[in-house]
Short mmCIF file of C-alpha atoms and ligand atoms in Angstrom, two decimals:
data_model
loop_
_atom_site.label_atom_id
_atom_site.label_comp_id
_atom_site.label_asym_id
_atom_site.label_seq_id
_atom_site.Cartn_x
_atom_site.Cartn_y
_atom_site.Cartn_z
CA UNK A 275 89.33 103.32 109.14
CA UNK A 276 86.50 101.26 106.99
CA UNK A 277 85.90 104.37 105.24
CA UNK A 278 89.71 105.83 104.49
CA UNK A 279 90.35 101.95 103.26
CA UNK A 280 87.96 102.18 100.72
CA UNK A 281 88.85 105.46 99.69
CA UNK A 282 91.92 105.02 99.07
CA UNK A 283 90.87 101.64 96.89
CA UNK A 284 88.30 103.72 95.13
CA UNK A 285 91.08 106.43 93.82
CA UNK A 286 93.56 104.61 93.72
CA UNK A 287 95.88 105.50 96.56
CA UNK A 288 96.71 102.06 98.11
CA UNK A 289 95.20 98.07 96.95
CA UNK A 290 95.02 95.11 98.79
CA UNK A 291 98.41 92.88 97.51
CA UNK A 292 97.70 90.67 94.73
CA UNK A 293 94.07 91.40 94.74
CA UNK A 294 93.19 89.45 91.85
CA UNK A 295 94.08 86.03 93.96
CA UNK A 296 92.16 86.84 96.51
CA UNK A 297 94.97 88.82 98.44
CA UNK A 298 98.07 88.08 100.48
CA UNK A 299 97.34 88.66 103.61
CA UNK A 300 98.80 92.19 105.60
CA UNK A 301 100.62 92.93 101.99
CA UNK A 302 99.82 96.48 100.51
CA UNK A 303 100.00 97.62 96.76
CA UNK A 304 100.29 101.69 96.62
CA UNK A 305 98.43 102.94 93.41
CA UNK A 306 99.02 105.70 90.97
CA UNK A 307 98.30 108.51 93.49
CA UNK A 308 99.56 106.32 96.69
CA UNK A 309 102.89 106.13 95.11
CA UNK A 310 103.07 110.16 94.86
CA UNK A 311 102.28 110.41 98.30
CA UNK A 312 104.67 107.79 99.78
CA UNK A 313 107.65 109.31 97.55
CA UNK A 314 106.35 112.53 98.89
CA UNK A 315 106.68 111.47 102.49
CA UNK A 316 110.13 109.57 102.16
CA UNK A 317 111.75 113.05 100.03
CA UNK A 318 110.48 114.99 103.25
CA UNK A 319 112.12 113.06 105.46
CA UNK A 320 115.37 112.70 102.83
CA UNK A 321 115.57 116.54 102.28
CA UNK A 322 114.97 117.15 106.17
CA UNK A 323 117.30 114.75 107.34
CA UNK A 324 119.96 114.38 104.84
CA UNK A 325 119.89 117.15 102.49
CA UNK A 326 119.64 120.20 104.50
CA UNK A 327 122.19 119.20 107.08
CA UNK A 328 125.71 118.71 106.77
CA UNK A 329 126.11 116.49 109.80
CA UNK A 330 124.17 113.48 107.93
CA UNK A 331 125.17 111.50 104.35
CA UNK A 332 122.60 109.19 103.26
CA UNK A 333 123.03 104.84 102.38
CA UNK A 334 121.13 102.93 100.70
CA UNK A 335 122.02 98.90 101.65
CA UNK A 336 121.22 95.66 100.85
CA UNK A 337 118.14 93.22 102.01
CA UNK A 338 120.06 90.50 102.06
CA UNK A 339 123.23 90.62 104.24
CA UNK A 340 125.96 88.68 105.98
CA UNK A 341 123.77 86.40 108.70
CA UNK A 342 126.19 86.76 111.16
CA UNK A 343 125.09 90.30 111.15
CA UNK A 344 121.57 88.79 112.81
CA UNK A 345 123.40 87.11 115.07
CA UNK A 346 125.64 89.91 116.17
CA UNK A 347 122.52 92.17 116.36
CA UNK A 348 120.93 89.43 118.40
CA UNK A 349 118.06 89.04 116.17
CA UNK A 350 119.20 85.45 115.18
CA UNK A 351 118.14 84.61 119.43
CA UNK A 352 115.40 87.38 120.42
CA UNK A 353 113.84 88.67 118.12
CA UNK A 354 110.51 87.06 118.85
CA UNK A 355 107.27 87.50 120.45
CA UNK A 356 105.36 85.29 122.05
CA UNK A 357 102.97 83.31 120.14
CA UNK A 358 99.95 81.10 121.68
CA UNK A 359 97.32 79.03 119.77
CA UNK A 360 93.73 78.29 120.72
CA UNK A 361 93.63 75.08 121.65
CA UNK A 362 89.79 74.96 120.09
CA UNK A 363 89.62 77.12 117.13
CA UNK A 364 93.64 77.09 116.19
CA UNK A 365 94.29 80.56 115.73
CA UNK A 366 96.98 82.46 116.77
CA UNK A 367 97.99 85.31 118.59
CA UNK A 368 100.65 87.60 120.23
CA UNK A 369 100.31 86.99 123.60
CA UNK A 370 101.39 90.27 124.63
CA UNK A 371 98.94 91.57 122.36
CA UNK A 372 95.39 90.46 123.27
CA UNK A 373 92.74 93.07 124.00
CA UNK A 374 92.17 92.92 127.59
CA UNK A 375 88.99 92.35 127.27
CA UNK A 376 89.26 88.82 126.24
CA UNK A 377 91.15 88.27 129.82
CA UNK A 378 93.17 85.69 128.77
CA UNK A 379 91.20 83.72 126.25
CA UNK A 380 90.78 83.17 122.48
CA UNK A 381 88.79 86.36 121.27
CA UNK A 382 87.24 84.42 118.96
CA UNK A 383 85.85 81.46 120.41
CA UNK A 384 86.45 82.13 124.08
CA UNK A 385 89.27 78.81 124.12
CA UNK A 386 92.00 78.69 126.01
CA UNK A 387 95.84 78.58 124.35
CA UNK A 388 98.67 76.82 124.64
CA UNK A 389 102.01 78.09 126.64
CA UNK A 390 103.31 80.84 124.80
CA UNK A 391 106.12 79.88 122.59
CA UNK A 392 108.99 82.48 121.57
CA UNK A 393 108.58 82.67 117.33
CA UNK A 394 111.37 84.25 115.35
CA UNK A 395 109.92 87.24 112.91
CA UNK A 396 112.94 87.12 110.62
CA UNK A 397 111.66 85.85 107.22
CA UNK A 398 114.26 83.44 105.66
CA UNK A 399 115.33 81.89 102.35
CA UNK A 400 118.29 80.74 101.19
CA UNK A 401 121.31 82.27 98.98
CA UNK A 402 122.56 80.41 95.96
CA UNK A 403 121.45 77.03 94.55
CA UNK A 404 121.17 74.73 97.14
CA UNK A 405 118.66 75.10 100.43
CA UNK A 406 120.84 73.81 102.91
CA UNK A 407 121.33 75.11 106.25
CA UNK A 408 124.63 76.85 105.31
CA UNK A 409 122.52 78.88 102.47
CA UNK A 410 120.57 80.29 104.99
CA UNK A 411 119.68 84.21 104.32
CA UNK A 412 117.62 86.45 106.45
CA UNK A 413 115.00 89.56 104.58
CA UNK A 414 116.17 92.40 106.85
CA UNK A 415 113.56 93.00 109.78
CA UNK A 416 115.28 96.54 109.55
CA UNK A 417 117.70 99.20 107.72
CA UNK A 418 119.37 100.01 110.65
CA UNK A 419 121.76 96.82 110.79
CA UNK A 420 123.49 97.75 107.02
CA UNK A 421 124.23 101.40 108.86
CA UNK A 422 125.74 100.03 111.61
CA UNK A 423 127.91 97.26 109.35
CA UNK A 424 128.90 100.42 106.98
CA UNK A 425 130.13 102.68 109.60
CA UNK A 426 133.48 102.27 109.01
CA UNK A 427 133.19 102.57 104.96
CA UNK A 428 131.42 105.83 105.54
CA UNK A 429 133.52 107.32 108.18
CA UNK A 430 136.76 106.60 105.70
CA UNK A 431 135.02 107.85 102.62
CA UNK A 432 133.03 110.82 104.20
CA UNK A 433 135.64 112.34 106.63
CA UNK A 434 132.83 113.24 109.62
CA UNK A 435 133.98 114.52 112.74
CA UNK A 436 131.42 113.55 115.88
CA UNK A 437 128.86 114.19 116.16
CA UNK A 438 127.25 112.90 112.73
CA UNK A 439 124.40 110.70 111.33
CA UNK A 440 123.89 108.08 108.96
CA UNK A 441 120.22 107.89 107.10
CA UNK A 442 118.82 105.45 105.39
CA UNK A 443 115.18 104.94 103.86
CA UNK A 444 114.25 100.61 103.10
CA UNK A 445 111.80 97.89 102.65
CA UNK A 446 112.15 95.31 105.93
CA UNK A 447 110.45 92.48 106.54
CA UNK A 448 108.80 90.91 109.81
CA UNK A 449 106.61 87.88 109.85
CA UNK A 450 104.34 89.71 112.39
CA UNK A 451 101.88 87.14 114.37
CA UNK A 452 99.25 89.67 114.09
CA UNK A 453 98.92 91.95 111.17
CA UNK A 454 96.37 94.46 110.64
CA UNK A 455 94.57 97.81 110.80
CA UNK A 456 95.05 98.40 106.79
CA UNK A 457 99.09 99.56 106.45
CA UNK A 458 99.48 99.96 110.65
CA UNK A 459 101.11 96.39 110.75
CA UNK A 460 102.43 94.67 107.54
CA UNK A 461 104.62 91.94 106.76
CA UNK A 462 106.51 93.68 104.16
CA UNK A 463 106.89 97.67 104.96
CA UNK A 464 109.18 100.70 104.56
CA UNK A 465 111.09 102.08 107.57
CA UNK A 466 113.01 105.52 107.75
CA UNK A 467 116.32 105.25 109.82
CA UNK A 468 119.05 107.31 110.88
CA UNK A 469 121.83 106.03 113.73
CA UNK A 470 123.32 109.72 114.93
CA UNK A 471 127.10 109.32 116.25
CA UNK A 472 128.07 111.17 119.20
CA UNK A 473 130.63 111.40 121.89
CA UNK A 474 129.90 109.35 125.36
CA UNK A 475 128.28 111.69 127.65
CA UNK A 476 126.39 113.94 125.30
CA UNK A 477 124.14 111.26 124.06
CA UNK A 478 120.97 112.63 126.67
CA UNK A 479 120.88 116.06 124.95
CA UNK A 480 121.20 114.87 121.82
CA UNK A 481 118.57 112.14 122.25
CA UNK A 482 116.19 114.97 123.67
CA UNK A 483 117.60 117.27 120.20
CA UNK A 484 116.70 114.38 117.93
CA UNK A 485 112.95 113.73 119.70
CA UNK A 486 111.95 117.28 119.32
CA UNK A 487 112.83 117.55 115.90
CA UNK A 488 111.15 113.74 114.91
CA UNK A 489 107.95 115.59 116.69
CA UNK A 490 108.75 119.13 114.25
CA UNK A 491 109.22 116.91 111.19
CA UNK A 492 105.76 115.33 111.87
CA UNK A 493 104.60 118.66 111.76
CA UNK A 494 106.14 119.99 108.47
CA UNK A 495 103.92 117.16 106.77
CA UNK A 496 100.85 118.92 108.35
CA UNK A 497 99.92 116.47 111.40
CA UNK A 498 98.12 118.21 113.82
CA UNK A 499 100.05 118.90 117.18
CA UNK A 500 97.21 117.39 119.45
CA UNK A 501 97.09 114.03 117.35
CA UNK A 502 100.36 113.40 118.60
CA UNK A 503 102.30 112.68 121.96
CA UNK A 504 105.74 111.02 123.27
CA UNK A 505 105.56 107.98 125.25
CA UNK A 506 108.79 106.96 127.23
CA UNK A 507 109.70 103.38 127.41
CA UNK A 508 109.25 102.17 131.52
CA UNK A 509 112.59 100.71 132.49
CA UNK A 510 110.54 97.13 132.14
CA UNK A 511 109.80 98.08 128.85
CA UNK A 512 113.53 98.90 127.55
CA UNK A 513 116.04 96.20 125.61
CA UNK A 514 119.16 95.46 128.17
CA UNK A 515 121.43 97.51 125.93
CA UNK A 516 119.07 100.35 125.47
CA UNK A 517 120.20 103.61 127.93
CA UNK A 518 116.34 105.29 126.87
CA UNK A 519 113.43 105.21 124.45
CA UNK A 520 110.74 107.22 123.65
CA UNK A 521 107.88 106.59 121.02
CA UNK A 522 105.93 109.50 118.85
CA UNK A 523 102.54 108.18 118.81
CA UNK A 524 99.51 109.29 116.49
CA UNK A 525 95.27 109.40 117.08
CA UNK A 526 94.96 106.30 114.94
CA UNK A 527 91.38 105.50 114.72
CA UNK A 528 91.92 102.53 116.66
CA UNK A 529 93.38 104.37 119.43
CA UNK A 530 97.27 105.64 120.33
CA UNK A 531 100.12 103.96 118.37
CA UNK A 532 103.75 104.11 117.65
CA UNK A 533 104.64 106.04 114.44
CA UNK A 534 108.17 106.08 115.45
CA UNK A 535 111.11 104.96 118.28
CA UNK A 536 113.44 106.99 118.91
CA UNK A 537 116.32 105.23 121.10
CA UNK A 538 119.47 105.68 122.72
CA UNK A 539 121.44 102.43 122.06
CA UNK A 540 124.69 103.64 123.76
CA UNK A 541 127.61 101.57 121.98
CA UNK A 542 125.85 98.38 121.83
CA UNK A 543 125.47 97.75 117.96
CA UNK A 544 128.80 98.78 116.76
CA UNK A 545 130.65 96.88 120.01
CA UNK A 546 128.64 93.95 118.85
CA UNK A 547 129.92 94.22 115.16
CA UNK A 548 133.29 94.61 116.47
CA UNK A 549 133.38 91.54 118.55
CA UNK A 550 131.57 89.51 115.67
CA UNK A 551 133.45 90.93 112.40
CA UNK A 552 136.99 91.31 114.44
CA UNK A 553 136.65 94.58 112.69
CA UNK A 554 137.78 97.84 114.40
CA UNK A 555 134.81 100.28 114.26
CA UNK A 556 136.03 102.86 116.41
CA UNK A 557 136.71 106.64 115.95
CA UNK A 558 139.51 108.54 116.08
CA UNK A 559 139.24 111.58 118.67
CA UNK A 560 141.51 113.96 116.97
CA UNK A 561 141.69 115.82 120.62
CA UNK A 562 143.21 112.96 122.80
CA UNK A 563 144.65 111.06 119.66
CA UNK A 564 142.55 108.17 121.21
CA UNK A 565 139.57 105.70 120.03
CA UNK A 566 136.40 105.58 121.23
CA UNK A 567 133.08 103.97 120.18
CA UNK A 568 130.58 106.49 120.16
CA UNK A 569 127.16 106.43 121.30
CA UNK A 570 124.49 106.59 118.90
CA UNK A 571 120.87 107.83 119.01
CA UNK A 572 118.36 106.30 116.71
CA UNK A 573 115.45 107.54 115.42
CA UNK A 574 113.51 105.44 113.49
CA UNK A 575 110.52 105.47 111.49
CA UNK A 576 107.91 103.45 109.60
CA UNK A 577 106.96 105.08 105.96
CA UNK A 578 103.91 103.22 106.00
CA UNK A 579 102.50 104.06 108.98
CA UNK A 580 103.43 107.79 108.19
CA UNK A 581 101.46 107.42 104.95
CA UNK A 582 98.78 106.28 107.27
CA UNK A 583 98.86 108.99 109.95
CA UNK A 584 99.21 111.89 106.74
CA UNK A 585 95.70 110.20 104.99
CA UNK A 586 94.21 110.03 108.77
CA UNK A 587 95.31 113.47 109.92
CA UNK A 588 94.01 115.04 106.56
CA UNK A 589 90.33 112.89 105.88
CA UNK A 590 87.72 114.98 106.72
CA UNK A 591 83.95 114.92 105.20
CA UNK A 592 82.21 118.33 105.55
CA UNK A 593 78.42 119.56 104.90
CA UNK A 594 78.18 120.89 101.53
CA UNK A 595 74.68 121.99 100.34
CA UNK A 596 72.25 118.99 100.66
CA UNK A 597 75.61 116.48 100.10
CA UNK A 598 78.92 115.43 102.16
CA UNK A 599 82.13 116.78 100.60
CA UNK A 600 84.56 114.25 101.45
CA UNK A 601 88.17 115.42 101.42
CA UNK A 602 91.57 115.22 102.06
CA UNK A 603 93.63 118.24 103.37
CA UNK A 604 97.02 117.26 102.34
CA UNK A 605 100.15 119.98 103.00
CA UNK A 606 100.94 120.69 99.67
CA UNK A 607 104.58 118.73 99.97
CA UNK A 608 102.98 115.74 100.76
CA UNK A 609 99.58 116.24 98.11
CA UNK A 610 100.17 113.57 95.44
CA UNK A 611 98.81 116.44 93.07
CA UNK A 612 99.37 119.66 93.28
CA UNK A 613 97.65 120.83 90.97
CA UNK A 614 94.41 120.01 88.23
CA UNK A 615 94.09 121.28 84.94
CA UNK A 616 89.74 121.39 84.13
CA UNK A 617 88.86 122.36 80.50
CA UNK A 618 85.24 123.17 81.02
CA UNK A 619 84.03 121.44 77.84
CA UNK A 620 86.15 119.25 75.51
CA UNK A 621 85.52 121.45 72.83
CA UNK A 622 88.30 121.41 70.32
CA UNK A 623 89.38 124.90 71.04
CA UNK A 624 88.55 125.01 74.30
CA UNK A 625 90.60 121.47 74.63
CA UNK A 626 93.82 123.66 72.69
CA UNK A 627 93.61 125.69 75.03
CA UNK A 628 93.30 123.85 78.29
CA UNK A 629 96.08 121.40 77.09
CA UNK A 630 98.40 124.61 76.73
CA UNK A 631 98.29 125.53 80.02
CA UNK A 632 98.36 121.99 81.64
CA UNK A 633 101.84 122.25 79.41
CA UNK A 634 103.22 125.04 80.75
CA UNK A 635 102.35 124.11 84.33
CA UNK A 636 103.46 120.46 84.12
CA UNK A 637 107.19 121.32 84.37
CA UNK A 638 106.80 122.86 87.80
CA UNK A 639 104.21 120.70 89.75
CA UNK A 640 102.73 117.05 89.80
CA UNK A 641 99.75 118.29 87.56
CA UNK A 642 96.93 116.11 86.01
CA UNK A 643 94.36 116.99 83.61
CA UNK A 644 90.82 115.91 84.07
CA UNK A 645 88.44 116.54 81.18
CA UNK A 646 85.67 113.67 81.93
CA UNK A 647 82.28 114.61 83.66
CA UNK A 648 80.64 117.56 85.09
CA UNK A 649 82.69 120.72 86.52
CA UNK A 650 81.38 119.70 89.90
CA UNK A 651 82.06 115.96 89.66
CA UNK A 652 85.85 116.69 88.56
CA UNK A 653 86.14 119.09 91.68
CA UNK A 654 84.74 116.61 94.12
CA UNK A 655 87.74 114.11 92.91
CA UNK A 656 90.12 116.43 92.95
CA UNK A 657 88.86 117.04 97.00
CA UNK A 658 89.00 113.22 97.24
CA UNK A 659 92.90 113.01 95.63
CA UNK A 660 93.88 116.36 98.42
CA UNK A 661 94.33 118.60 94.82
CA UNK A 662 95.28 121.77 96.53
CA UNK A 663 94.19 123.51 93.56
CA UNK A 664 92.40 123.69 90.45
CA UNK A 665 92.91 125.26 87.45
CA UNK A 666 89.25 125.87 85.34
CA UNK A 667 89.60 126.85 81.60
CA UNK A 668 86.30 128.27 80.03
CA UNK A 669 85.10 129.91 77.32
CA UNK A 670 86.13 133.27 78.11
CA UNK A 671 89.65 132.08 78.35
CA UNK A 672 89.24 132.12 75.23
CA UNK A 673 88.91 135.91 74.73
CA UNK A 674 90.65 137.21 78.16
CA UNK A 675 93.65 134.63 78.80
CA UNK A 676 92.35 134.19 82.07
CA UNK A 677 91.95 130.98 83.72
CA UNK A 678 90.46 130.61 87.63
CA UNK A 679 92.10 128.90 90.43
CA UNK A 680 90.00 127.12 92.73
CA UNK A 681 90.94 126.33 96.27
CA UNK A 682 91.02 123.24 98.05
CA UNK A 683 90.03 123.67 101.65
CA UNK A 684 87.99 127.54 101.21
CA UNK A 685 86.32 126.20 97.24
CA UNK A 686 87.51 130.40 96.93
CA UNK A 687 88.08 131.10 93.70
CA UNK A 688 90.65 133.71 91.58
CA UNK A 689 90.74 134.86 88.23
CA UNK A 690 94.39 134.91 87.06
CA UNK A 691 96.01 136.37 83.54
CA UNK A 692 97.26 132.10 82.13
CA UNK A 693 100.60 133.87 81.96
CA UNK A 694 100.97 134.40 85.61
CA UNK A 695 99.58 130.91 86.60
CA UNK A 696 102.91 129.04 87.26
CA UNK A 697 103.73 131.54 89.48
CA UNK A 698 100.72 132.03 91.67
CA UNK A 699 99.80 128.44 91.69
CA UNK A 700 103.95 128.39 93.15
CA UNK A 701 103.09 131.01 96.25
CA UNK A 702 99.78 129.69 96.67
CA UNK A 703 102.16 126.03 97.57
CA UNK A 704 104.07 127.61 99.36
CA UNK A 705 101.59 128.97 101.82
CA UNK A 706 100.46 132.14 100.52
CA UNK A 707 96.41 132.79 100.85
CA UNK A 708 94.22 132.40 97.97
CA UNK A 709 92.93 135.92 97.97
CA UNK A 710 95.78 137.48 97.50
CA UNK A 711 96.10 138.67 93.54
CA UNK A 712 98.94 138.68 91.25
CA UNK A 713 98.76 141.50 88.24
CA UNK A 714 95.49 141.76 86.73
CA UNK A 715 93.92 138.52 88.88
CA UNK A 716 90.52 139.10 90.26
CA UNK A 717 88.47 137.35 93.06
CA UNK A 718 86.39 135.34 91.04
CA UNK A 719 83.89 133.03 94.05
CA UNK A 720 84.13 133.50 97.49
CA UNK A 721 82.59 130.89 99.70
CA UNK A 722 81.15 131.17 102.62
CA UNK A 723 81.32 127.43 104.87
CA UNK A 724 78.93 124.92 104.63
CA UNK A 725 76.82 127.42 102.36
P1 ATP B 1627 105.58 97.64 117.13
O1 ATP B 1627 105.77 97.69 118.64
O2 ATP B 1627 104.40 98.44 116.63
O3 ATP B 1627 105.64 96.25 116.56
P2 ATP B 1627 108.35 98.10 116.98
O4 ATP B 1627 108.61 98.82 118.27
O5 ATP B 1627 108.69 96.67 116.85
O6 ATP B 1627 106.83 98.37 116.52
P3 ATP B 1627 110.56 99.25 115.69
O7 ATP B 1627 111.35 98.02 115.66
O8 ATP B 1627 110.92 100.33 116.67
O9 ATP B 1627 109.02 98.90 115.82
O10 ATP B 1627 110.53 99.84 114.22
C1 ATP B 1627 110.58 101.22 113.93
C2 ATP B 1627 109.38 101.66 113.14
O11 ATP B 1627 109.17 100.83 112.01
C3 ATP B 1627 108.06 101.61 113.91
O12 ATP B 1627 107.89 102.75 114.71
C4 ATP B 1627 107.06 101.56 112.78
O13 ATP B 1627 106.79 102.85 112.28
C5 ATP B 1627 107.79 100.76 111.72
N1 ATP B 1627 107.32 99.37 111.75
C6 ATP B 1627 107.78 98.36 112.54
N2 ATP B 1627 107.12 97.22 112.30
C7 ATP B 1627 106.21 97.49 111.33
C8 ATP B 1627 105.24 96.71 110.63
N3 ATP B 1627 105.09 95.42 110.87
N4 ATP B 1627 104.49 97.33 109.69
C9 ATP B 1627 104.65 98.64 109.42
N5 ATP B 1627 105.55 99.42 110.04
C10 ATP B 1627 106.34 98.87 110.98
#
């Protein structure tokens, strides 16, 4: 983890909050190339989820909402954990969170805590001029509540029939006891939520439909199979409305963690809302002519931590000649670029040239164009940002309007006519193996491993 933290500081994929002051504590600033790679992740999950089904729409709600929507959620009275403090050295923990290893006392002075004490993780502030009780607002701890509050407003304006989803992608905000383990656990994060409507009765299939294809989506961003695995919630373990959960967990380098829940909440939230609002949120089964609150199956994700399990999943540092090539080997829909233009000098024609073809690829992919240092420096950056693929323009460009391609994760190179670029470069994304020529390409440098 030491090592993937400073990485990503170092080119610019994700900084420490406010890191001029010193820091804020758990708070996460995504850089230049972390930014590509989060939208990346989130238009995944958008296209897979929302886009390419017709039995989801999308929201997009506010932070701050209604308070009585906390209490109605029952965040307002449980949504705690338990906190103890070291009665020696002060600090403080989640007491159903200590490493078991410390049996009981502080693991940092060996103290022993106070009774554990039930601490609310809503953050607060207030609404309007005047911080009174009655101006009380809560930061959302998650997206899901403005689904559930909308449900009516999106059933009237979309016209879905059962079963159907509602998506929604958000910053929340939980003031977590203990934070940690770079983006794992932050106090301000991004979560990935859909609540999926369905009749009473078919809510087990369809929470078993919606876990395999949470586990398939994981895989479309190129997580390995074997770095993850579903953990089902131990009736102990499940909230008194909640019919069954199940978390996806990933190989963190600290161990086995949740990347995502995935719940059945039976009719809980929107029978909740109802008695709260004295709104009807019902639906009207055209078959019987009669109302019924559906079920609903939630599957919901963290952004962050996905971010996190994509740059763990995709690190790797391999032998190459007397150094370590360090690497990331990002699917190409997640890679923040997709592709780098290298002039091989900054001579002026050579530069002409070069900047022609970064124009014409531009358009079609996130494409960046690197003309400072050595060939071989500029490569081994490109491996560090998870550039599937280089572009080198030489000399005898020049002459031959030919430009190479370099691969990623083989270093195999092609020779390919500039004019035919955009389109190789657009197979070669979409899976297609670098040795296979377009028109008048060549193979240019074929590696062998480690050599
Ligand atoms: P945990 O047990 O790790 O605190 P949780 O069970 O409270 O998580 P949920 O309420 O199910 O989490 O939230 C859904 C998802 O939101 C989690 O699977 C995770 O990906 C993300 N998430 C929750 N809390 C945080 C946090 N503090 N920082 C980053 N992501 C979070």
């Amino acid at each position: 983890m030491e090592k993937l933290v400073s990485l990503c500081q170092r080119r610019g994929f994700i900084f420490p909050s406010s890191d001029i002051y010193g820091g804020l504590s758990s708070c996460w600033d995504y850089g230049p190339v972390g930014v590509e790679l989060k939208r990346n992740v989130k238009e995944a999950w958008w296209r897979a989820n929302v886009r390419d089904r017709d039995d989801m729409v999308g929201l997009d709600t506010s932070i701050l909402m209604n308070p009585r929507v906390w209490e109605a959620s029952g965040h307002v009275t449980a949504f705690s954990d338990p906190l103890v403090e070291c009665k020696k050295c002060h600090q403080r923990f989640r007491a159903d969170d200590l490493p078991p290893e410390a049996e009981g006392k502080c693991p940092n002075c060996g103290g022993d805590f106070t009774e554990p004490q039930q601490f609310n993780l809503m953050f607060k502030t207030f609404i309007g001029p005047v911080e009174d009780a009655a101006s009380v607002v809560y930061l959302r701890p998650e997206t899901a509540q403005g689904i559930f509050v909308n449900f009516a407003n999106v059933l009237n304006t979309s016209r879905k029939r059962l079963p159907f989803g509602i998506a929604q992608i958000g910053k929340s905000f939980r003031n977590e006891i203990t934070t940690g383990n770079f983006i794992f656990r932050s106090r301000e994060f991004e979560q990935m939520e859909i609540e999926y409507f369905v009749r009473p009765g078919t809510d087990d299939e369809w929470f078993a439909y919606w876990t395999n294809e949470r586990l398939k989506f994981y895989g479309s961003l190129g997580i390995r199979k074997e770095n993850l695995r579903l953990r089902q919630h131990g009736q102990d373990e499940l909230a008194h409305y909640s019919r069954c959960c199940s978390d996806i967990e990933y190989n963190f380098p600290m161990g086995w963690a949740e990347l995502e829940g995935i719940a059945n909440r039976g009719d809980y939230d929107l029978k909740q809302h109802m008695e709260y609002s004295g709104k009807g949120l019902t639906y009207l089964d055209e078959a019987t002519n009669q109302h019924i609150v559906p079920y609903v199956i939630e599957p919901s994700a963290g952004v962050d931590r996905t971010v996190l399990a994509v740059l763990c999943d995709a690190y790797d540092e391999e032998p190459d000649k007397d150094e370590i090539r360090v690497l990331f080997h990002f699917h190409p829909d997640v890679a923040p670029v997709k592709v780098a233009v290298l002039p091989l000098s900054r001579k002026e024609n050579l530069a002409a040239c070069a900047k022609d073809v970064y124009a014409s690829l531009r358009p079609c992919f996130a494409t960046q164009y690197d003309d400072t240092q050595s060939i071989g420096r500029r490569y081994r950056r490109q491996d560090e940002l998870g550039t599937p693929y280089c572009v080198t323009v030489d000399f005898q460009s020049l002459e031959d309007n030919m430009a190479t391609i370099r691969e990623r994760d083989t270093m195999n190179q092609i020779r390919v006519p500039t004019a035919a670029l955009a389109d190789t470069l657009a197979k070669k994304l979409a899976g297609e193996d670098i040795l296979v020529l377009p028109e008048g390409g060549v193979i240019w440098k074929e590696e062998t491993k480690g050599g």
